[in-house]
PDB file of C-alpha atoms in Angstrom:
ATOM      1  CA  MET A 693      45.649 107.613 172.041  1.00  0.00           C
ATOM      2  CA  SER A 694      44.705 107.833 175.694  1.00  0.00           C
ATOM      3  CA  ILE A 695      43.183 110.522 177.843  1.00  0.00           C
ATOM      4  CA  PHE A 696      45.621 112.007 180.309  1.00  0.00           C
ATOM      5  CA  LEU A 697      44.998 111.827 184.039  1.00  0.00           C
ATOM      6  CA  ARG A 698      46.410 113.653 187.006  1.00  0.00           C
ATOM      7  CA  MET A 699      45.888 113.206 190.712  1.00  0.00           C
ATOM      8  CA  GLU A 700      43.954 115.749 192.744  1.00  0.00           C
ATOM      9  CA  GLN A 701      43.478 115.821 196.504  1.00  0.00           C
ATOM     10  CA  LYS A 702      39.963 116.628 197.688  1.00  0.00           C
ATOM     11  CA  ASN A 703      39.681 119.286 200.343  1.00  0.00           C
ATOM     12  CA  PHE A 704      35.955 118.916 201.068  1.00  0.00           C
ATOM     13  CA  LYS A 705      35.310 118.731 204.777  1.00  0.00           C
ATOM     14  CA  THR A 706      33.472 115.418 204.894  1.00  0.00           C
ATOM     15  CA  ARG A 707      34.763 112.396 206.745  1.00  0.00           C
ATOM     16  CA  GLU A 708      34.782 110.183 203.682  1.00  0.00           C
ATOM     17  CA  THR A 709      36.662 112.444 201.247  1.00  0.00           C
ATOM     18  CA  VAL A 710      38.931 114.777 203.208  1.00  0.00           C
ATOM     19  CA  GLY A 711      42.545 114.335 202.146  1.00  0.00           C
ATOM     20  CA  LYS A 712      41.780 111.554 199.630  1.00  0.00           C
ATOM     21  CA  TRP A 713      43.352 111.579 196.198  1.00  0.00           C
ATOM     22  CA  TYR A 714      41.310 111.076 193.017  1.00  0.00           C
ATOM     23  CA  ALA A 715      42.172 110.744 189.336  1.00  0.00           C
ATOM     24  CA  LYS A 716      41.074 113.701 187.208  1.00  0.00           C
ATOM     25  CA  ALA A 717      41.068 113.871 183.386  1.00  0.00           C
ATOM     26  CA  THR A 718      43.299 116.593 182.011  1.00  0.00           C
ATOM     27  CA  PRO A 719      42.648 117.891 178.494  1.00  0.00           C
ATOM     28  CA  LEU A 720      45.520 118.099 176.030  1.00  0.00           C
ATOM     29  CA  MET A 721      47.297 121.389 176.007  1.00  0.00           C
ATOM     30  CA  THR A 722      46.452 123.650 173.062  1.00  0.00           C
ATOM     31  CA  ALA A 723      50.041 123.386 171.884  1.00  0.00           C
ATOM     32  CA  ASP A 724      49.648 119.600 171.585  1.00  0.00           C
ATOM     33  CA  VAL A 725      46.521 119.950 169.440  1.00  0.00           C
ATOM     34  CA  GLU A 726      48.097 122.740 167.435  1.00  0.00           C
ATOM     35  CA  GLY A 727      51.121 120.531 166.792  1.00  0.00           C
ATOM     36  CA  VAL A 728      48.925 117.688 165.556  1.00  0.00           C
ATOM     37  CA  ILE A 729      47.026 120.034 163.230  1.00  0.00           C
ATOM     38  CA  MET A 730      50.243 121.579 161.929  1.00  0.00           C
ATOM     39  CA  ALA A 731      51.608 118.101 161.216  1.00  0.00           C
ATOM     40  CA  LEU A 732      48.346 117.198 159.442  1.00  0.00           C
ATOM     41  CA  VAL A 733      48.526 120.342 157.309  1.00  0.00           C
ATOM     42  CA  ASP A 734      52.161 119.637 156.384  1.00  0.00           C
ATOM     43  CA  GLU A 735      51.359 116.031 155.470  1.00  0.00           C
ATOM     44  CA  MET A 736      48.269 117.010 153.476  1.00  0.00           C
ATOM     45  CA  LYS A 737      50.182 119.681 151.586  1.00  0.00           C
ATOM     46  CA  GLN A 738      52.896 117.183 150.644  1.00  0.00           C
ATOM     47  CA  ARG A 739      50.400 114.493 149.573  1.00  0.00           C
ATOM     48  CA  LEU A 740      48.280 116.942 147.565  1.00  0.00           C
ATOM     49  CA  GLN A 741      51.330 118.379 145.810  1.00  0.00           C
ATOM     50  CA  ASP A 742      52.347 114.800 144.944  1.00  0.00           C
ATOM     51  CA  GLY A 743      49.023 114.470 143.112  1.00  0.00           C
ATOM     52  CA  GLN A 744      47.338 112.303 145.740  1.00  0.00           C
ATOM     53  CA  LYS A 745      43.817 112.591 147.089  1.00  0.00           C
ATOM     54  CA  VAL A 746      43.681 113.003 150.883  1.00  0.00           C
ATOM     55  CA  VAL A 747      40.733 111.249 152.534  1.00  0.00           C
ATOM     56  CA  LEU A 748      39.863 111.892 156.189  1.00  0.00           C
ATOM     57  CA  ASP A 749      37.239 109.328 157.195  1.00  0.00           C
ATOM     58  CA  ASP A 750      33.902 110.809 158.294  1.00  0.00           C
ATOM     59  CA  PHE A 751      35.186 114.275 157.382  1.00  0.00           C
ATOM     60  CA  GLY A 752      35.796 114.386 153.651  1.00  0.00           C
ATOM     61  CA  SER A 753      38.377 114.353 150.895  1.00  0.00           C
ATOM     62  CA  PHE A 754      40.725 116.943 149.425  1.00  0.00           C
ATOM     63  CA  TYR A 755      42.409 117.026 146.027  1.00  0.00           C
ATOM     64  CA  ILE A 756      44.009 119.572 143.742  1.00  0.00           C
ATOM     65  CA  ALA A 757      42.269 120.586 140.531  1.00  0.00           C
ATOM     66  CA  VAL A 758      43.147 123.245 137.941  1.00  0.00           C
ATOM     67  CA  HIS A 759      41.463 125.889 135.848  1.00  0.00           C
ATOM     68  CA  SER A 760      42.532 125.747 132.228  1.00  0.00           C
ATOM     69  CA  ASP A 761      41.682 127.254 128.865  1.00  0.00           C
ATOM     70  CA  GLY A 762      40.066 125.057 126.239  1.00  0.00           C
ATOM     71  CA  VAL A 763      41.733 124.343 122.913  1.00  0.00           C
ATOM     72  CA  ASP A 764      40.361 122.969 119.645  1.00  0.00           C
ATOM     73  CA  ASP A 765      43.222 120.500 119.193  1.00  0.00           C
ATOM     74  CA  PRO A 766      44.879 118.645 122.126  1.00  0.00           C
ATOM     75  CA  GLU A 767      48.206 118.839 120.259  1.00  0.00           C
ATOM     76  CA  LEU A 768      48.079 122.634 120.669  1.00  0.00           C
ATOM     77  CA  PHE A 769      47.619 122.490 124.445  1.00  0.00           C
ATOM     78  CA  ASP A 770      50.531 124.062 126.309  1.00  0.00           C
ATOM     79  CA  LEU A 771      50.794 123.513 130.086  1.00  0.00           C
ATOM     80  CA  LYS A 772      52.444 126.871 130.742  1.00  0.00           C
ATOM     81  CA  ARG A 773      50.064 128.843 128.562  1.00  0.00           C
ATOM     82  CA  HIS A 774      46.708 127.122 129.080  1.00  0.00           C
ATOM     83  CA  VAL A 775      46.734 125.985 132.728  1.00  0.00           C
ATOM     84  CA  ARG A 776      45.807 129.070 134.737  1.00  0.00           C
ATOM     85  CA  LYS A 777      45.833 128.151 138.408  1.00  0.00           C
ATOM     86  CA  PRO A 778      45.494 125.205 140.777  1.00  0.00           C
ATOM     87  CA  PHE A 779      42.927 125.111 143.564  1.00  0.00           C
ATOM     88  CA  CYS A 780      42.020 122.716 146.344  1.00  0.00           C
ATOM     89  CA  LYS A 781      38.682 120.902 146.169  1.00  0.00           C
ATOM     90  CA  PHE A 782      36.928 119.547 149.242  1.00  0.00           C
ATOM     91  CA  THR A 783      34.138 116.982 149.195  1.00  0.00           C
ATOM     92  CA  PRO A 784      32.435 116.352 152.535  1.00  0.00           C
ATOM     93  CA  ALA A 785      32.068 112.739 153.625  1.00  0.00           C
ATOM     94  CA  GLY A 786      28.681 111.207 152.983  1.00  0.00           C
ATOM     95  CA  ARG A 787      26.657 108.055 152.686  1.00  0.00           C
ATOM     96  CA  ARG A 788      24.068 106.700 150.285  1.00  0.00           C
ATOM     97  CA  ASP A 789      20.484 107.579 151.124  1.00  0.00           C
ATOM     98  CA  GLN A 790      18.734 104.342 152.114  1.00  0.00           C
ATOM     99  CA  LEU A 791      15.442 105.337 150.483  1.00  0.00           C
ATOM    100  CA  SER A 792      16.649 106.430 147.055  1.00  0.00           C
ATOM    101  CA  GLY A 793      19.770 104.261 146.939  1.00  0.00           C
ATOM    102  CA  HIS A 794      21.583 106.652 144.628  1.00  0.00           C
ATOM    103  CA  ARG A 795      21.502 110.038 146.361  1.00  0.00           C
ATOM    104  CA  ILE A 796      24.478 110.882 148.591  1.00  0.00           C
ATOM    105  CA  VAL A 797      23.719 112.530 151.934  1.00  0.00           C
ATOM    106  CA  ARG A 798      26.683 114.646 153.075  1.00  0.00           C
ATOM    107  CA  ASN A 799      27.580 114.440 156.770  1.00  0.00           C
ATOM    108  CA  PHE A 800      27.830 118.225 157.226  1.00  0.00           C
ATOM    109  CA  LEU A 801      24.572 118.834 155.384  1.00  0.00           C
ATOM    110  CA  GLN A 802      22.243 116.435 157.162  1.00  0.00           C
ATOM    111  CA  ASN A 803      19.148 118.067 158.624  1.00  0.00           C
ATOM    112  CA  VAL A 804      20.088 121.526 157.325  1.00  0.00           C
ATOM    113  CA  LYS A 805      17.119 123.854 157.295  1.00  0.00           C
ATOM    114  CA  TRP A 806      16.877 127.241 155.659  1.00  0.00           C
ATOM    115  CA  ALA A 807      14.848 130.417 155.866  1.00  0.00           C
ATOM    116  CA  TRP A 808      15.031 133.927 154.486  1.00  0.00           C
ATOM    117  CA  SER A 809      17.553 136.113 156.283  1.00  0.00           C
ATOM    118  CA  PRO A 810      16.150 139.060 158.271  1.00  0.00           C
ATOM    119  CA  GLN A 811      18.199 141.428 156.058  1.00  0.00           C
ATOM    120  CA  TRP A 812      16.618 140.006 152.899  1.00  0.00           C
ATOM    121  CA  LYS A 813      13.117 140.318 154.382  1.00  0.00           C
ATOM    122  CA  GLU A 814      13.779 144.020 155.093  1.00  0.00           C
ATOM    123  CA  ALA A 815      15.262 144.607 151.639  1.00  0.00           C
ATOM    124  CA  LYS A 816      12.293 142.835 150.043  1.00  0.00           C
ATOM    125  CA  LYS A 817       9.864 145.114 151.923  1.00  0.00           C
ATOM    126  CA  LYS A 818      11.742 148.182 150.622  1.00  0.00           C
ATOM    127  CA  LEU A 819      11.647 146.860 147.058  1.00  0.00           C
ATOM    128  CA  LYS A 820       7.863 146.386 147.262  1.00  0.00           C
ATOM    129  CA  GLY A 821       7.202 149.677 149.012  1.00  0.00           C
TER     130      GLY A 821
END
C-alpha cells in the first residue's frame, strides 16, 4: 500500500516559494480505514466460525473456545446438553525471553509497571482508621 499525495500551492510571500506547487501527504479517509477494519472483522468472524485460528503478526491470535460441563464417561457427553457457550480467546503476540529462553514476553505487556491506585490507598486508610 502507498501513502497518498496531493499537490498544494504555497502562498508564502518569499521569492523562492511563491506560487510553487509541492507534494503533500494526505491521510486515508476514516471511511477507508473503517472499511478495512469492517472487512477484517467479517473475515475473522468467518474464519473463526470455520474453526480456524486467526493470527495477526505482531498483534496476536484469536480462536474460539467453549465452556462445557464435565462428565464421568465420554460416551455420555452430549453436545447440546453439555456445551454451554462459545467465547473468543485472544493471545497477544510475544517472543521468547533471551535470558530465560523459555519465558514468553508479550508485546503489549513489555515494560508494564504497576502501583496502587489512589482509590485503593484512600480505602486502605479508611480500613486502618
